[in-house]
Amino acid sequence: MVPDTPPPGESPPGAFSVLRQRADFLAAARAQRVPMPAFLLQARLRDPSEPAETAVRVGFTCSKKVGNAVARNRAKRRLREIARAVVPVDGQPGWDYVLIGRADATATHGFDAMKTDLARALRKLHK
């Protein structure tokens, strides 16, 4: 095992957990939105009455407008990678973020530009 990797079942420091429940996605959809050229960012501050989890949570989704399953999965992989690079730095604990892929743009937009866009969107959101 590589020394920098966490033990199985633990996340590395500064990491985020992934949203999987439909209710969490729907709650984020009713909250704030920040449109960017290659994706849409939806975000919400979790209610204190929800189970205590201080970690940042991120969800990823792409509709069929993005393309077939191969295109949607590629778009989601790109969104996951920009989230891995940016959210631990610019994300706020106690927040849920959902990144929604856009047709054509998510798969073709420059990777560095997408990382910059996500950082800018998070700063704009937390002003």
Tab-separated table of C-alpha atoms in Angstrom, residues 36-106:
chain	number	residue	atom	x	y	z
A	36	MET	CA	-20.723	28.592	-16.150
A	37	PRO	CA	-19.910	27.932	-19.817
A	38	ALA	CA	-19.201	24.204	-19.395
A	39	PHE	CA	-21.458	23.332	-16.438
A	40	LEU	CA	-24.081	24.557	-14.001
A	41	LEU	CA	-23.252	24.665	-10.296
A	42	GLN	CA	-26.080	24.245	-7.793
A	43	ALA	CA	-25.281	24.694	-4.126
A	44	ARG	CA	-26.978	24.766	-0.768
A	45	LEU	CA	-25.978	25.133	2.843
A	46	ARG	CA	-27.241	22.073	4.688
A	47	ASP	CA	-29.844	22.606	7.397
A	48	PRO	CA	-28.570	22.155	10.969
A	49	SER	CA	-31.458	19.748	11.607
A	50	GLU	CA	-29.973	17.295	9.092
A	51	PRO	CA	-27.589	14.598	10.323
A	52	ALA	CA	-24.327	16.187	11.401
A	53	GLU	CA	-21.801	15.895	8.623
A	54	THR	CA	-19.360	18.721	8.230
A	55	ALA	CA	-17.716	17.425	5.077
A	56	VAL	CA	-18.316	18.989	1.714
A	57	ARG	CA	-20.620	16.847	-0.438
A	58	VAL	CA	-20.607	16.946	-4.235
A	59	GLY	CA	-22.942	15.380	-6.796
A	60	PHE	CA	-22.523	14.991	-10.538
A	61	THR	CA	-25.195	14.616	-13.189
A	62	CYS	CA	-25.652	14.837	-16.931
A	63	SER	CA	-28.941	14.567	-18.791
A	64	LYS	CA	-29.467	12.715	-22.041
A	65	LYS	CA	-29.070	16.064	-23.830
A	66	VAL	CA	-25.328	15.652	-23.230
A	67	GLY	CA	-25.333	12.568	-25.450
A	68	ASN	CA	-25.297	8.815	-25.224
A	69	ALA	CA	-24.023	6.918	-22.177
A	70	VAL	CA	-20.405	7.164	-23.313
A	71	ALA	CA	-20.626	10.965	-23.688
A	72	ARG	CA	-22.434	11.381	-20.352
A	73	ASN	CA	-19.877	9.266	-18.509
A	74	ARG	CA	-16.992	11.185	-20.084
A	75	ALA	CA	-18.585	14.482	-19.051
A	76	LYS	CA	-19.113	13.227	-15.479
A	77	ARG	CA	-15.493	12.014	-15.288
A	78	ARG	CA	-14.308	15.499	-16.271
A	79	LEU	CA	-16.610	17.085	-13.675
A	80	ARG	CA	-15.301	14.713	-10.982
A	81	GLU	CA	-11.707	15.601	-11.794
A	82	ILE	CA	-12.246	19.360	-11.626
A	83	ALA	CA	-14.126	18.865	-8.339
A	84	ARG	CA	-11.210	16.820	-6.929
A	85	ALA	CA	-8.837	19.651	-7.778
A	86	VAL	CA	-10.937	22.656	-6.719
A	87	VAL	CA	-13.558	21.755	-4.087
A	88	PRO	CA	-11.116	20.821	-1.274
A	89	VAL	CA	-9.522	24.265	-1.680
A	90	ASP	CA	-12.520	26.544	-2.382
A	91	GLY	CA	-15.479	24.540	-1.043
A	92	GLN	CA	-17.052	25.309	2.343
A	93	PRO	CA	-17.786	22.620	4.974
A	94	GLY	CA	-21.481	21.942	5.465
A	95	TRP	CA	-22.367	22.699	1.832
A	96	ASP	CA	-23.752	20.447	-0.901
A	97	TYR	CA	-22.678	21.140	-4.490
A	98	VAL	CA	-24.100	19.613	-7.661
A	99	LEU	CA	-22.262	19.938	-10.971
A	100	ILE	CA	-24.488	19.513	-14.017
A	101	GLY	CA	-22.898	18.854	-17.384
A	102	ARG	CA	-23.895	20.838	-20.467
A	103	ALA	CA	-24.420	19.397	-23.942
A	104	ASP	CA	-21.225	19.573	-26.046
A	105	ALA	CA	-19.541	22.108	-23.728
A	106	THR	CA	-18.552	19.833	-20.831
